[in-house]
Amino acid sequence: MSSKLTTSNRAGWAFAAPGIALIAVFIILPFFFAFALSLTNQRLISPNPTQFVGMQNYRDMLSVSVLRLAPDRDDAGQIQRDAAGAPVYPRIRDITRSPDFPQYRGMREWFRFHMGETAHVVIARDVVFMKALVNTLTFVLVVAPVQGGLALILALLVNQKLRGITLFRAIYFMPVVVSIVVVSLLWRFIYSPDGGLLNNLLSALTFGAFQPVNWLGNPDTALPAIMGMSIWQAVGFHMVIWLSGLQTISPTLYEAAEIEGASKWQTFRYVTWPGLRHTAVLVLIVITMQAFALFAQIDVMTRGGPLDSTQTLVFQAVERGYGKQDISGGATISVVLFLMVLAISLLQRWLTRERA
Amino acid sequence: MASISPDNHGLRLAVRYAVLILIALIFVFPLVFMVMSSLKPAQQLLADTASLRAFLPVGDISLDNYARAFQRAPIGLFVFNSVLVTGLTVLLCLAVCSMAGFAFVYLNWRGRDLFLSIILATLIVPFETIAIPLLLLVSKLPWIGWEGVSYGWLNSYRVQIIPWIADALTIFLFVQYFKGLPRELIEAARVEGATWFQIYWRVVMPLSGPVLATAAILKFLVMYNQYLWPLIVVQQEKYRPVMVGLQYFFQLNIAWGEVMAYLTMITLPVLAFYLALQRAFIASIASTGVKG
Amino acid sequence: MKLKRLAACSLAAQSLALSAAFAQTPLSMWYHGAGNEVESVIINQIVADFNASQSDWVVSLESFPQGAYNDSVVAAALAGNLPDILDVDGPVMPNWAWAGYMQPLPLDEAVIADFLPGTKGYWDGQLYSIGLWDAAVALVTRQSTLDALDLRTPTLDEPWSGEEFMAALDAAKAAGEWEYAFDPGLAWTGEWFPYAFSPFLQSFGGDIVDRSSYQSADGVLNGDEAIAFGEWWQSLFTGGYAPGTSQDPAARDNGFVEGRYAFSWNGNWAALNALNTFDDTLFLPAPDFGHGPKIGAASWQFGVSGTSQHPDGAAAFIEFALQDEYLAAFSDGIGLIPATASAAEMTEHYAEGGAMAVFFDLSEAQGLVRPVSPGYVVQALVFEKALADIANGADVADTLDAAVDEIDADIARNGGYGH
């Protein structure tokens, strides 16, 4: 990399300075400001003076405890059971709101699991944040590979030399062109439980065997429904990036592969894929970043519901910072998100590092 | 691609097109829905959503929604503002970010790796989370104009443009692309005594058609769909862009036909931009000779 | 600055026209009606009339789309860029007043003596805002529906009890003619939830926050009455009486007129659409769940910004706008309830015997303002989420407890919100 020919501090600075300066002023400076906010109790709207609170916002968001509960027993020492025969446990409400346990005050059940008769209840001070964290990670883990893979397949399809292929490229790209807010609005009609297009279509395709699903109203289907729509909307975007990578691969390499009688798969494996290495890193990182920033779809379609099944970190950051005027709480989420994604991208860079 | 024997050529071609068309249907249907709905009166539009009629120009078809949409909001002004802001930002962004990318890939200077890491880290900062600090910042920034120095950038075009010129994603796009270009070209030019700017302008830029087109499209989309930022920094109608204008159509009883008409109209410039660039994009590939 | 210099020059040149302009102090005004043509015409007319009627002030208007208005004002306040005259949604006013975005409105109380109570915005014992209209919600149905289901017509004096209301929904459900018996309108997110549904909670005997001190929600939002309300609310959805949170917005707007819902909980702004479709449309009072029938009150109101140097000029404009003819114009134009009885008599729909006169009576008899507290803005969102979660099957007591915890923590973090 560092050949003598390319060493030039003055030129390097001159070329990079405008970009670095703009990013420093308009992104990095405000971000440090946001970080400082997360250490205070600053409100969006308030006549009260701002106070430094240290890590309090982080503690309020991240504290988690586990309660071990034994089943209720009657006077004879027998485990009480409900109508279905399951053991009855004390209500969490009676513990978290009891003056005997001030340390659990304000905490709520996140989830529970059973080991033998004992129920282990994980309670968190900020259950909504925890759910948002899990949903966001789930979204990233599903959407990044699926969207990246589908985009590559599409790119290969529209990289064929066929008459009218430009038209197909344009069509596949079309959903990207429409704003995500608009797309989310349109899909609310499509996912509607009462005579929505998707239900009617599936019903017609299966000759009525399909039972209508309340896509956005059911906690089990809401996040997958949003994933599906998000992939549909953005896949054309990544197709274009793959396509620009594909088009830099020299045709002479393909000709050579053909002469040597390589199969289609071999051509892809040994010519196309190695030529896409830089593009692959780009696509993966871009998709991951966009997935972590999931917001508009949630805001328009579900606002985090039903039952927090579609809460996400950025939605919560906005909801708190603007809606609930808790600008320091919103900033705290942004900082946590930043640190998390930074860790992931360092890991990603380490995993995809260029091996000498 | 692999060779095709002449006897089953026609069949394979038909299969290829069938696949392409099937996929096209999946991508195009909400947009057909949008355009068709814009031609229908509200009641019919909503009744049609349950069936395939949603995709067909059937029933009471007219351009009434378009006429009414123009009465409701100054659409021409919004589109003009958006196109102006978007166009200028895209041009400036391509210049600034490609130069930065050039510096990060081809030049060796102190602090290079550190700055690249810092810039890539900013990829992760969602705009929503820095909007308020940024608002406080731009409301105090000085500006030197014809009438001397003034403070505060609110209610202007510049406040919608300047903070958006440089972004990590575009720089990253250029960096990844430049890494794939043959280094020998640059070194050869250097040996021949070309200045760095000449290399950037005469050697690298002419080879960068695909990445310029990709970056331009992506930046165009980001800028054209701006909502939160113009909402908080622009209080005068004369600077409002299209996505804030969309709010004009969300009254208590939403006139869906007009909404669809407005959406159709504001989507057209983006589609036109993409189609125009795609042409340029393919032409640039044919002419460059990166292939060799 | 430039204008003043220019004016100074022209004064020296003895230009009469320009010196008149110099004497008029400019006042800026923001309004949330962009995109609504009728509303824009009326507000522009008021501004033009005011500017022509006197020579001290000249008002210039900037309109915003409603969905973007509150965010615009907050951003402008943060950046120190507020106008002189603002309009503000009633329940949000205490938040803005507490933060110093607004200042008390210097208006003679005699001017507004006849106004509906929901149109007057008081905070900390002082008048901050005044509305030209109010809004009201009613149980919308058809006479033919009541006849077919053999139901008594409830009146203001004798509204349905909670049991009668549920019996009506049962009858509608059993009839099988409708997709759902009742449409509360969960497709409308945001302020609709506390505006439309917190009166049900209040009728059960609970509330969003304890109004005696505004320092806690404990006991009122998670007490026995509130839990009874929550169980009832949940039963609307688990019992299949009402469409839930995934209702699409189009079904909300047109479901009733398409005959998909027997009863709809909707506001006076949607009344014209129903009246134009069914000539036997009825607007029934809210049911009484034990503590009296209640509906939400307070709509958009006018006030003076905290940074305005000319509160007297702003008040002069607002007082000018409070004339009956303008109240009536807004009512005729967009279906709002005029703030005074005398203005109501001048309107098409709210005059004695008018199709929507019932809303004026509803507003007068049942209207209850949302909690008058700067913390309401946060409490409204907490309440909205709790109701959405309960509708989706969450445990009622746990959900209300969580809402109480969040509201109480927020009040504590804000030092009691200045009460």
mmCIF file of C-alpha atoms in Angstrom, chain A residues 41 43-48 57 60 91-93 97 105-109 128 185 188-189 191-195 214 216-219 301 303 305-308 311 316 319 322-326, chain C residues 74 78 95-96 98-99 101 179-180 187 189 218 222 227 243 245-250 260-261 377-378 381-382 384-385 389 392-395 397-398 401-402 404-406 410 413-415 417:
data_model
loop_
_atom_site.group_PDB
_atom_site.id
_atom_site.type_symbol
_atom_site.label_atom_id
_atom_site.label_comp_id
_atom_site.label_asym_id
_atom_site.label_seq_id
_atom_site.Cartn_x
_atom_site.Cartn_y
_atom_site.Cartn_z
ATOM 1 C CA ASN A 41 -31.400 14.983 32.706
ATOM 2 C CA ARG A 43 -35.517 17.695 28.565
ATOM 3 C CA LEU A 44 -36.624 18.808 25.125
ATOM 4 C CA ILE A 45 -39.007 21.330 26.666
ATOM 5 C CA SER A 46 -38.499 22.498 30.230
ATOM 6 C CA PRO A 47 -37.805 25.604 32.277
ATOM 7 C CA ASN A 48 -35.915 23.471 34.839
ATOM 8 C CA ASN A 57 -29.797 7.142 32.272
ATOM 9 C CA ASP A 60 -32.309 3.077 34.221
ATOM 10 C CA ARG A 91 -47.843 -12.211 40.851
ATOM 11 C CA ILE A 92 -44.800 -10.136 39.961
ATOM 12 C CA ARG A 93 -46.907 -7.071 40.647
ATOM 13 C CA ARG A 97 -44.936 -2.849 44.109
ATOM 14 C CA ARG A 105 -39.764 -0.889 42.427
ATOM 15 C CA GLY A 106 -40.601 0.159 38.857
ATOM 16 C CA MET A 107 -39.316 -3.064 37.301
ATOM 17 C CA ARG A 108 -41.428 -5.264 35.087
ATOM 18 C CA GLU A 109 -41.371 -8.830 33.803
ATOM 19 C CA VAL A 128 -39.581 -1.727 26.226
ATOM 20 C CA LEU A 185 -48.712 3.621 3.855
ATOM 21 C CA ARG A 188 -50.971 -0.912 5.389
ATOM 22 C CA PHE A 189 -53.726 -1.408 2.835
ATOM 23 C CA TYR A 191 -51.703 -6.088 5.019
ATOM 24 C CA SER A 192 -55.151 -4.993 6.201
ATOM 25 C CA PRO A 193 -56.990 -7.788 8.065
ATOM 26 C CA ASP A 194 -60.404 -6.733 6.745
ATOM 27 C CA GLY A 195 -60.330 -7.415 3.033
ATOM 28 C CA ASN A 214 -54.085 -10.126 10.837
ATOM 29 C CA LEU A 216 -49.780 -6.268 11.558
ATOM 30 C CA GLY A 217 -52.141 -6.967 14.449
ATOM 31 C CA ASN A 218 -50.651 -10.257 15.588
ATOM 32 C CA PRO A 219 -47.450 -10.128 17.678
ATOM 33 C CA MET A 301 -47.309 0.864 10.351
ATOM 34 C CA ARG A 303 -45.771 2.343 16.301
ATOM 35 C CA GLY A 305 -47.064 -2.641 18.692
ATOM 36 C CA PRO A 306 -48.787 -5.007 19.001
ATOM 37 C CA LEU A 307 -47.465 -5.740 22.492
ATOM 38 C CA ASP A 308 -44.041 -4.264 21.722
ATOM 39 C CA GLN A 311 -40.336 -1.848 19.011
ATOM 40 C CA GLN A 316 -37.687 4.302 20.841
ATOM 41 C CA GLU A 319 -40.408 8.347 20.658
ATOM 42 C CA TYR A 322 -39.315 13.979 20.725
ATOM 43 C CA GLY A 323 -42.634 12.434 21.759
ATOM 44 C CA LYS A 324 -41.921 12.126 25.449
ATOM 45 C CA GLN A 325 -39.586 15.151 25.427
ATOM 46 C CA ASP A 326 -36.918 13.059 27.145
ATOM 47 C CA VAL C 74 -40.842 23.118 19.358
ATOM 48 C CA LEU C 78 -35.365 25.771 20.657
ATOM 49 C CA ASN C 95 -46.641 22.313 28.391
ATOM 50 C CA TRP C 96 -45.749 25.268 26.221
ATOM 51 C CA TRP C 98 -44.723 26.072 31.531
ATOM 52 C CA ALA C 99 -41.703 26.016 29.203
ATOM 53 C CA TYR C 101 -43.074 29.271 24.840
ATOM 54 C CA GLU C 179 -68.496 -6.579 10.200
ATOM 55 C CA TYR C 180 -68.137 -5.137 13.693
ATOM 56 C CA ALA C 187 -56.513 3.337 13.158
ATOM 57 C CA THR C 189 -53.090 6.903 16.488
ATOM 58 C CA ASP C 218 -51.044 5.836 41.291
ATOM 59 C CA ASN C 222 -54.347 1.476 38.175
ATOM 60 C CA ILE C 227 -58.877 -1.968 36.071
ATOM 61 C CA PRO C 243 -61.627 -3.769 15.068
ATOM 62 C CA THR C 245 -55.057 -1.580 16.300
ATOM 63 C CA SER C 246 -54.416 -3.005 12.839
ATOM 64 C CA GLN C 247 -57.530 -1.389 11.362
ATOM 65 C CA ASP C 248 -56.489 0.343 8.161
ATOM 66 C CA PRO C 249 -57.046 4.103 8.005
ATOM 67 C CA ALA C 250 -59.433 3.849 5.100
ATOM 68 C CA ARG C 260 -69.489 -2.124 7.953
ATOM 69 C CA TYR C 261 -69.966 -0.864 11.520
ATOM 70 C CA VAL C 377 -47.955 15.506 26.589
ATOM 71 C CA VAL C 378 -46.018 12.548 28.005
ATOM 72 C CA LEU C 381 -48.389 8.834 24.913
ATOM 73 C CA VAL C 382 -48.169 6.499 27.898
ATOM 74 C CA GLU C 384 -52.057 5.536 24.219
ATOM 75 C CA LYS C 385 -49.559 2.699 24.502
ATOM 76 C CA ASP C 389 -51.418 -3.043 24.561
ATOM 77 C CA ASN C 392 -53.937 -6.490 21.974
ATOM 78 C CA GLY C 393 -54.422 -8.760 24.962
ATOM 79 C CA ALA C 394 -51.860 -7.577 27.527
ATOM 80 C CA ASP C 395 -52.584 -8.205 31.216
ATOM 81 C CA ALA C 397 -53.356 -4.687 35.831
ATOM 82 C CA ASP C 398 -49.708 -5.124 34.817
ATOM 83 C CA ASP C 401 -49.105 -0.467 36.645
ATOM 84 C CA ALA C 402 -46.367 0.003 34.084
ATOM 85 C CA VAL C 404 -48.389 4.494 36.320
ATOM 86 C CA ASP C 405 -44.696 3.832 36.948
ATOM 87 C CA GLU C 406 -43.726 5.621 33.769
ATOM 88 C CA ASP C 410 -41.646 11.337 34.408
ATOM 89 C CA ARG C 413 -37.838 13.826 36.645
ATOM 90 C CA ASN C 414 -39.553 17.097 35.793
ATOM 91 C CA GLY C 415 -39.652 18.374 39.344
ATOM 92 C CA TYR C 417 -44.050 20.069 36.375
#
